[in-house]
Amino acid sequence: MDVRRFVSLFVKVRFPTVLALNKIDLASSEKNIANLAEKYESVPFFLCSGLAELFLQKMKRKKFIHYEEGEDSFLFKGEKGAPAGLRVPPSNTKQRLLKIRDLVLYRYGSTGCQEVIECVVDILKLHAVFPVNSLTHFTTSDPSDKEGVFRDCLLLPLGSSMRAVGRAMGDERLVTNATTPDGRQLGASSVVTSDMSLVKLTFSKDKERR
């Protein structure tokens, strides 16, 4: 094996790469997409519009549309399948949404943002863990947050310890044990497994020594 090929394989394994080709909502994007796809044909790439995704999320929070990440469309009030509680957006806002629907969602199938995240999580073999303060109400690990149901999601490698979960939460206290929804009691050195998505951590009053 020559040195160039060895270095290429090492970089591919040690530093996996995903291309997120942003700004697909621009008219000039098609030419650039073709050039980059040809140049980096061996690298996973996704066509994205971060601006469109941010705007859709904002409109969703304002209840102007019903939209789920990764979907190829959204619904206005009165459209078939639209849930109750949606509001009618202002005319200029609706026109901008229709433009996104036509130029991004219909043309490319989605904004691409969700697909990028899913690909990265898969390549890095990360696992989603939701730390909660209550295994009954599934509220956040922060007791002062009254609306924090499943608020926090940590992406950790399988095999991470409960201590690592605590560190990822930014808590400097020492993890003493953890509890899963089925009642399993885990020690601080117990590890995250593929069937573990929800966990309640118990902390001591002492800070963890680093």
PDB file of C-alpha atoms in Angstrom:
ATOM      1  CA  MET A   1       0.000   0.000   0.000  1.00  0.00           C
ATOM      2  CA  ASP A   2       1.500   3.371  -1.008  1.00  0.00           C
ATOM      3  CA  VAL A   3       1.722   6.224   1.476  1.00  0.00           C
ATOM      4  CA  ARG A   4      -0.912   8.365  -0.262  1.00  0.00           C
ATOM      5  CA  ARG A   5      -3.522   5.608  -0.123  1.00  0.00           C
ATOM      6  CA  PHE A   6      -2.649   4.791   3.489  1.00  0.00           C
ATOM      7  CA  VAL A   7      -3.076   8.421   4.545  1.00  0.00           C
ATOM      8  CA  SER A   8      -6.367   8.637   2.645  1.00  0.00           C
ATOM      9  CA  LEU A   9      -7.754   5.547   4.382  1.00  0.00           C
ATOM     10  CA  PHE A  10      -6.527   6.757   7.787  1.00  0.00           C
ATOM     11  CA  VAL A  11      -8.214  10.144   7.368  1.00  0.00           C
ATOM     12  CA  LYS A  12     -11.430   8.474   6.177  1.00  0.00           C
ATOM     13  CA  VAL A  13     -11.597   6.251   9.265  1.00  0.00           C
ATOM     14  CA  ARG A  14     -10.228   8.687  11.835  1.00  0.00           C
ATOM     15  CA  PHE A  15     -12.009  11.793  10.559  1.00  0.00           C
ATOM     16  CA  PRO A  16     -15.224  10.735   8.788  1.00  0.00           C
ATOM     17  CA  THR A  17     -16.629  13.497   6.621  1.00  0.00           C
ATOM     18  CA  VAL A  18     -20.136  14.474   5.613  1.00  0.00           C
ATOM     19  CA  LEU A  19     -20.814  17.318   3.202  1.00  0.00           C
ATOM     20  CA  ALA A  20     -23.781  19.567   3.895  1.00  0.00           C
ATOM     21  CA  LEU A  21     -24.273  21.618   0.740  1.00  0.00           C
ATOM     22  CA  ASN A  22     -26.177  24.590   2.070  1.00  0.00           C
ATOM     23  CA  LYS A  23     -28.126  27.370   0.299  1.00  0.00           C
ATOM     24  CA  ILE A  24     -29.976  25.119  -2.139  1.00  0.00           C
ATOM     25  CA  ASP A  25     -32.681  27.795  -2.196  1.00  0.00           C
ATOM     26  CA  LEU A  26     -30.418  30.000  -4.342  1.00  0.00           C
ATOM     27  CA  ALA A  27     -30.767  29.901  -8.127  1.00  0.00           C
ATOM     28  CA  SER A  28     -27.011  29.392  -8.594  1.00  0.00           C
ATOM     29  CA  SER A  29     -26.900  26.295  -6.412  1.00  0.00           C
ATOM     30  CA  GLU A  30     -27.515  23.658  -9.083  1.00  0.00           C
ATOM     31  CA  LYS A  31     -24.217  24.240 -10.867  1.00  0.00           C
ATOM     32  CA  ASN A  32     -22.249  24.166  -7.623  1.00  0.00           C
ATOM     33  CA  ILE A  33     -24.045  20.991  -6.502  1.00  0.00           C
ATOM     34  CA  ALA A  34     -23.058  19.174  -9.690  1.00  0.00           C
ATOM     35  CA  ASN A  35     -19.413  20.245  -9.396  1.00  0.00           C
ATOM     36  CA  LEU A  36     -19.086  19.288  -5.728  1.00  0.00           C
ATOM     37  CA  ALA A  37     -20.899  15.976  -6.196  1.00  0.00           C
ATOM     38  CA  GLU A  38     -18.428  15.036  -8.913  1.00  0.00           C
ATOM     39  CA  LYS A  39     -15.382  16.172  -6.936  1.00  0.00           C
ATOM     40  CA  TYR A  40     -16.369  14.426  -3.686  1.00  0.00           C
ATOM     41  CA  GLU A  41     -18.256  11.438  -5.074  1.00  0.00           C
ATOM     42  CA  SER A  42     -16.984   9.101  -2.340  1.00  0.00           C
ATOM     43  CA  VAL A  43     -18.182  11.360   0.508  1.00  0.00           C
ATOM     44  CA  PRO A  44     -21.796  11.300   1.779  1.00  0.00           C
ATOM     45  CA  PHE A  45     -23.378  14.627   0.890  1.00  0.00           C
ATOM     46  CA  PHE A  46     -26.742  16.251   1.521  1.00  0.00           C
ATOM     47  CA  LEU A  47     -28.491  19.179  -0.094  1.00  0.00           C
ATOM     48  CA  CYS A  48     -29.588  21.657   2.565  1.00  0.00           C
ATOM     49  CA  SER A  49     -31.223  24.976   3.243  1.00  0.00           C
ATOM     50  CA  GLY A  50     -30.533  25.993   6.808  1.00  0.00           C
ATOM     51  CA  LEU A  51     -32.360  29.291   6.271  1.00  0.00           C
ATOM     52  CA  ALA A  52     -35.510  27.493   5.120  1.00  0.00           C
ATOM     53  CA  GLU A  53     -35.377  25.093   8.085  1.00  0.00           C
ATOM     54  CA  LEU A  54     -34.989  27.925  10.580  1.00  0.00           C
ATOM     55  CA  PHE A  55     -37.897  29.818   9.042  1.00  0.00           C
ATOM     56  CA  LEU A  56     -40.129  26.724   9.038  1.00  0.00           C
ATOM     57  CA  GLN A  57     -39.322  26.084  12.687  1.00  0.00           C
ATOM     58  CA  LYS A  58     -40.138  29.698  13.530  1.00  0.00           C
ATOM     59  CA  MET A  59     -43.467  29.487  11.674  1.00  0.00           C
ATOM     60  CA  LYS A  60     -44.223  26.207  13.439  1.00  0.00           C
ATOM     61  CA  ARG A  61     -43.703  27.838  16.849  1.00  0.00           C
ATOM     62  CA  LYS A  62     -46.066  30.636  15.829  1.00  0.00           C
ATOM     63  CA  LYS A  63     -48.618  27.972  14.774  1.00  0.00           C
ATOM     64  CA  PHE A  64     -48.795  29.247  11.199  1.00  0.00           C
ATOM     65  CA  ILE A  65     -47.976  25.770   9.836  1.00  0.00           C
ATOM     66  CA  HIS A  66     -47.902  22.120  10.857  1.00  0.00           C
ATOM     67  CA  TYR A  67     -44.406  20.860  10.066  1.00  0.00           C
ATOM     68  CA  GLU A  68     -42.149  18.008  11.153  1.00  0.00           C
ATOM     69  CA  GLU A  69     -38.405  17.967  10.575  1.00  0.00           C
ATOM     70  CA  GLY A  70     -37.363  16.005   7.497  1.00  0.00           C
ATOM     71  CA  GLU A  71     -40.788  16.057   5.838  1.00  0.00           C
ATOM     72  CA  ASP A  72     -41.340  17.122   2.231  1.00  0.00           C
ATOM     73  CA  SER A  73     -44.141  19.583   2.945  1.00  0.00           C
ATOM     74  CA  PHE A  74     -46.161  21.360   5.636  1.00  0.00           C
ATOM     75  CA  LEU A  75     -49.799  22.231   6.192  1.00  0.00           C
ATOM     76  CA  PHE A  76     -51.644  25.517   6.501  1.00  0.00           C
ATOM     77  CA  LYS A  77     -54.834  25.995   8.448  1.00  0.00           C
ATOM     78  CA  GLY A  78     -57.721  24.513   6.476  1.00  0.00           C
ATOM     79  CA  GLU A  79     -55.625  22.127   4.390  1.00  0.00           C
ATOM     80  CA  LYS A  80     -56.483  18.441   4.532  1.00  0.00           C
ATOM     81  CA  GLY A  81     -54.848  16.793   7.522  1.00  0.00           C
ATOM     82  CA  ALA A  82     -54.014  20.058   9.287  1.00  0.00           C
ATOM     83  CA  PRO A  83     -54.499  19.857  13.073  1.00  0.00           C
ATOM     84  CA  ALA A  84     -56.717  22.215  15.013  1.00  0.00           C
ATOM     85  CA  GLY A  85     -55.187  25.324  16.540  1.00  0.00           C
ATOM     86  CA  LEU A  86     -53.300  26.625  13.508  1.00  0.00           C
ATOM     87  CA  ARG A  87     -53.428  30.337  12.696  1.00  0.00           C
ATOM     88  CA  VAL A  88     -53.652  32.074   9.329  1.00  0.00           C
ATOM     89  CA  PRO A  89     -50.280  33.675   8.491  1.00  0.00           C
ATOM     90  CA  PRO A  90     -49.985  37.216   7.092  1.00  0.00           C
ATOM     91  CA  SER A  91     -50.055  37.388   3.287  1.00  0.00           C
ATOM     92  CA  ASN A  92     -46.334  38.132   2.832  1.00  0.00           C
ATOM     93  CA  THR A  93     -45.404  35.357   5.270  1.00  0.00           C
ATOM     94  CA  LYS A  94     -47.607  32.879   3.424  1.00  0.00           C
ATOM     95  CA  GLN A  95     -45.997  33.809   0.109  1.00  0.00           C
ATOM     96  CA  ARG A  96     -42.547  33.165   1.570  1.00  0.00           C
ATOM     97  CA  LEU A  97     -43.709  29.805   2.910  1.00  0.00           C
ATOM     98  CA  LEU A  98     -45.168  28.852  -0.466  1.00  0.00           C
ATOM     99  CA  LYS A  99     -41.845  29.713  -2.091  1.00  0.00           C
ATOM    100  CA  ILE A 100     -40.005  27.416   0.338  1.00  0.00           C
ATOM    101  CA  ARG A 101     -42.549  24.672  -0.317  1.00  0.00           C
ATOM    102  CA  ASP A 102     -42.022  24.954  -4.073  1.00  0.00           C
ATOM    103  CA  LEU A 103     -38.289  25.695  -4.408  1.00  0.00           C
ATOM    104  CA  VAL A 104     -36.946  23.602  -1.525  1.00  0.00           C
ATOM    105  CA  LEU A 105     -39.356  20.977  -0.205  1.00  0.00           C
ATOM    106  CA  TYR A 106     -40.972  19.874  -3.468  1.00  0.00           C
ATOM    107  CA  ARG A 107     -37.758  20.110  -5.461  1.00  0.00           C
ATOM    108  CA  TYR A 108     -35.366  18.414  -3.019  1.00  0.00           C
ATOM    109  CA  GLY A 109     -37.700  16.426  -0.756  1.00  0.00           C
ATOM    110  CA  SER A 110     -36.813  18.291   2.448  1.00  0.00           C
ATOM    111  CA  THR A 111     -34.553  21.028   3.784  1.00  0.00           C
ATOM    112  CA  GLY A 112     -31.887  18.342   4.235  1.00  0.00           C
ATOM    113  CA  CYS A 113     -31.001  19.403   7.789  1.00  0.00           C
ATOM    114  CA  GLN A 114     -32.570  16.435   9.556  1.00  0.00           C
ATOM    115  CA  GLU A 115     -30.903  13.992   7.163  1.00  0.00           C
ATOM    116  CA  VAL A 116     -27.460  15.483   7.857  1.00  0.00           C
ATOM    117  CA  ILE A 117     -27.917  15.100  11.605  1.00  0.00           C
ATOM    118  CA  GLU A 118     -29.125  11.512  11.266  1.00  0.00           C
ATOM    119  CA  CYS A 119     -26.165  10.624   9.032  1.00  0.00           C
ATOM    120  CA  VAL A 120     -23.613  12.116  11.439  1.00  0.00           C
ATOM    121  CA  VAL A 121     -25.183  10.331  14.409  1.00  0.00           C
ATOM    122  CA  ASP A 122     -25.081   7.052  12.480  1.00  0.00           C
ATOM    123  CA  ILE A 123     -21.456   7.460  11.335  1.00  0.00           C
ATOM    124  CA  LEU A 124     -20.242   8.367  14.821  1.00  0.00           C
ATOM    125  CA  LYS A 125     -22.382   5.580  16.326  1.00  0.00           C
ATOM    126  CA  LEU A 126     -23.974   7.934  18.835  1.00  0.00           C
ATOM    127  CA  HIS A 127     -26.960   7.060  20.999  1.00  0.00           C
ATOM    128  CA  ALA A 128     -29.648   9.456  22.247  1.00  0.00           C
ATOM    129  CA  VAL A 129     -30.074   9.580  26.030  1.00  0.00           C
ATOM    130  CA  PHE A 130     -32.755  11.674  27.748  1.00  0.00           C
ATOM    131  CA  PRO A 131     -31.806  12.567  31.341  1.00  0.00           C
ATOM    132  CA  VAL A 132     -34.909  13.260  33.403  1.00  0.00           C
ATOM    133  CA  ASN A 133     -35.737  14.308  36.935  1.00  0.00           C
ATOM    134  CA  SER A 134     -38.909  12.212  37.058  1.00  0.00           C
ATOM    135  CA  LEU A 135     -39.510   8.772  35.553  1.00  0.00           C
ATOM    136  CA  THR A 136     -43.254   9.372  35.940  1.00  0.00           C
ATOM    137  CA  HIS A 137     -43.683  12.764  34.296  1.00  0.00           C
ATOM    138  CA  PHE A 138     -40.439  12.660  32.240  1.00  0.00           C
ATOM    139  CA  THR A 139     -39.575  16.200  33.205  1.00  0.00           C
ATOM    140  CA  THR A 140     -36.148  17.699  32.725  1.00  0.00           C
ATOM    141  CA  SER A 141     -33.270  17.094  35.083  1.00  0.00           C
ATOM    142  CA  ASP A 142     -33.629  20.747  36.122  1.00  0.00           C
ATOM    143  CA  PRO A 143     -36.426  20.806  38.758  1.00  0.00           C
ATOM    144  CA  SER A 144     -36.957  24.549  38.205  1.00  0.00           C
ATOM    145  CA  ASP A 145     -38.024  23.930  34.594  1.00  0.00           C
ATOM    146  CA  LYS A 146     -41.778  23.375  34.675  1.00  0.00           C
ATOM    147  CA  GLU A 147     -42.119  22.690  30.938  1.00  0.00           C
ATOM    148  CA  GLY A 148     -39.099  20.514  30.383  1.00  0.00           C
ATOM    149  CA  VAL A 149     -40.628  17.195  29.312  1.00  0.00           C
ATOM    150  CA  PHE A 150     -37.893  15.418  27.319  1.00  0.00           C
ATOM    151  CA  ARG A 151     -36.187  18.795  26.981  1.00  0.00           C
ATOM    152  CA  ASP A 152     -32.604  17.545  27.126  1.00  0.00           C
ATOM    153  CA  CYS A 153     -31.190  15.019  24.667  1.00  0.00           C
ATOM    154  CA  LEU A 154     -27.575  13.897  24.935  1.00  0.00           C
ATOM    155  CA  LEU A 155     -25.780  12.180  22.053  1.00  0.00           C
ATOM    156  CA  LEU A 156     -23.196   9.821  23.512  1.00  0.00           C
ATOM    157  CA  PRO A 157     -21.191   6.839  22.265  1.00  0.00           C
ATOM    158  CA  LEU A 158     -22.550   3.479  23.363  1.00  0.00           C
ATOM    159  CA  GLY A 159     -20.526   2.295  26.337  1.00  0.00           C
ATOM    160  CA  SER A 160     -20.357   5.732  27.968  1.00  0.00           C
ATOM    161  CA  SER A 161     -20.607   5.534  31.754  1.00  0.00           C
ATOM    162  CA  MET A 162     -23.288   7.170  33.898  1.00  0.00           C
ATOM    163  CA  ARG A 163     -20.547   9.506  35.059  1.00  0.00           C
ATOM    164  CA  ALA A 164     -20.036  10.552  31.428  1.00  0.00           C
ATOM    165  CA  VAL A 165     -23.780  11.211  31.137  1.00  0.00           C
ATOM    166  CA  GLY A 166     -23.547  13.502  34.166  1.00  0.00           C
ATOM    167  CA  ARG A 167     -20.564  15.342  32.687  1.00  0.00           C
ATOM    168  CA  ALA A 168     -22.395  15.783  29.376  1.00  0.00           C
ATOM    169  CA  MET A 169     -25.201  17.457  31.329  1.00  0.00           C
ATOM    170  CA  GLY A 170     -22.671  19.972  32.615  1.00  0.00           C
ATOM    171  CA  ASP A 171     -23.216  18.907  36.221  1.00  0.00           C
ATOM    172  CA  GLU A 172     -20.057  19.019  38.325  1.00  0.00           C
ATOM    173  CA  ARG A 173     -21.502  16.847  41.088  1.00  0.00           C
ATOM    174  CA  LEU A 174     -20.550  13.206  41.411  1.00  0.00           C
ATOM    175  CA  VAL A 175     -22.992  10.660  39.984  1.00  0.00           C
ATOM    176  CA  THR A 176     -23.770   8.013  42.592  1.00  0.00           C
ATOM    177  CA  ASN A 177     -26.282   5.869  40.709  1.00  0.00           C
ATOM    178  CA  ALA A 178     -28.921   5.880  37.976  1.00  0.00           C
ATOM    179  CA  THR A 179     -32.409   4.472  37.509  1.00  0.00           C
ATOM    180  CA  THR A 180     -34.109   3.328  34.303  1.00  0.00           C
ATOM    181  CA  PRO A 181     -37.888   3.312  33.630  1.00  0.00           C
ATOM    182  CA  ASP A 182     -38.071  -0.466  34.241  1.00  0.00           C
ATOM    183  CA  GLY A 183     -36.654   0.018  37.727  1.00  0.00           C
ATOM    184  CA  ARG A 184     -33.071  -1.092  37.115  1.00  0.00           C
ATOM    185  CA  GLN A 185     -30.590   0.433  39.525  1.00  0.00           C
ATOM    186  CA  LEU A 186     -27.269   1.215  37.887  1.00  0.00           C
ATOM    187  CA  GLY A 187     -23.960   2.197  39.379  1.00  0.00           C
ATOM    188  CA  ALA A 188     -21.940   5.230  38.318  1.00  0.00           C
ATOM    189  CA  SER A 189     -19.664   3.024  36.203  1.00  0.00           C
ATOM    190  CA  SER A 190     -22.560   1.276  34.416  1.00  0.00           C
ATOM    191  CA  VAL A 191     -22.603   1.988  30.714  1.00  0.00           C
ATOM    192  CA  VAL A 192     -25.114   3.236  28.160  1.00  0.00           C
ATOM    193  CA  THR A 193     -26.555   0.403  26.071  1.00  0.00           C
ATOM    194  CA  SER A 194     -28.644   0.427  22.890  1.00  0.00           C
ATOM    195  CA  ASP A 195     -31.866  -0.236  24.838  1.00  0.00           C
ATOM    196  CA  MET A 196     -31.290   2.663  27.240  1.00  0.00           C
ATOM    197  CA  SER A 197     -32.800   5.976  26.151  1.00  0.00           C
ATOM    198  CA  LEU A 198     -34.202   7.327  29.402  1.00  0.00           C
ATOM    199  CA  VAL A 199     -32.340   7.616  32.690  1.00  0.00           C
ATOM    200  CA  LYS A 200     -32.659   9.390  35.995  1.00  0.00           C
ATOM    201  CA  LEU A 201     -29.334  10.225  37.637  1.00  0.00           C
ATOM    202  CA  THR A 202     -28.737  10.650  41.344  1.00  0.00           C
ATOM    203  CA  PHE A 203     -25.958  13.016  42.367  1.00  0.00           C
ATOM    204  CA  SER A 204     -24.007  13.450  45.570  1.00  0.00           C
ATOM    205  CA  LYS A 205     -23.400  16.877  47.037  1.00  0.00           C
ATOM    206  CA  ASP A 206     -19.693  16.588  46.286  1.00  0.00           C
ATOM    207  CA  LYS A 207     -18.143  17.749  43.035  1.00  0.00           C
ATOM    208  CA  GLU A 208     -16.477  15.152  40.873  1.00  0.00           C
ATOM    209  CA  ARG A 209     -12.697  15.098  40.976  1.00  0.00           C
ATOM    210  CA  ARG A 210     -11.080  15.528  37.560  1.00  0.00           C
TER     211      ARG A 210
END
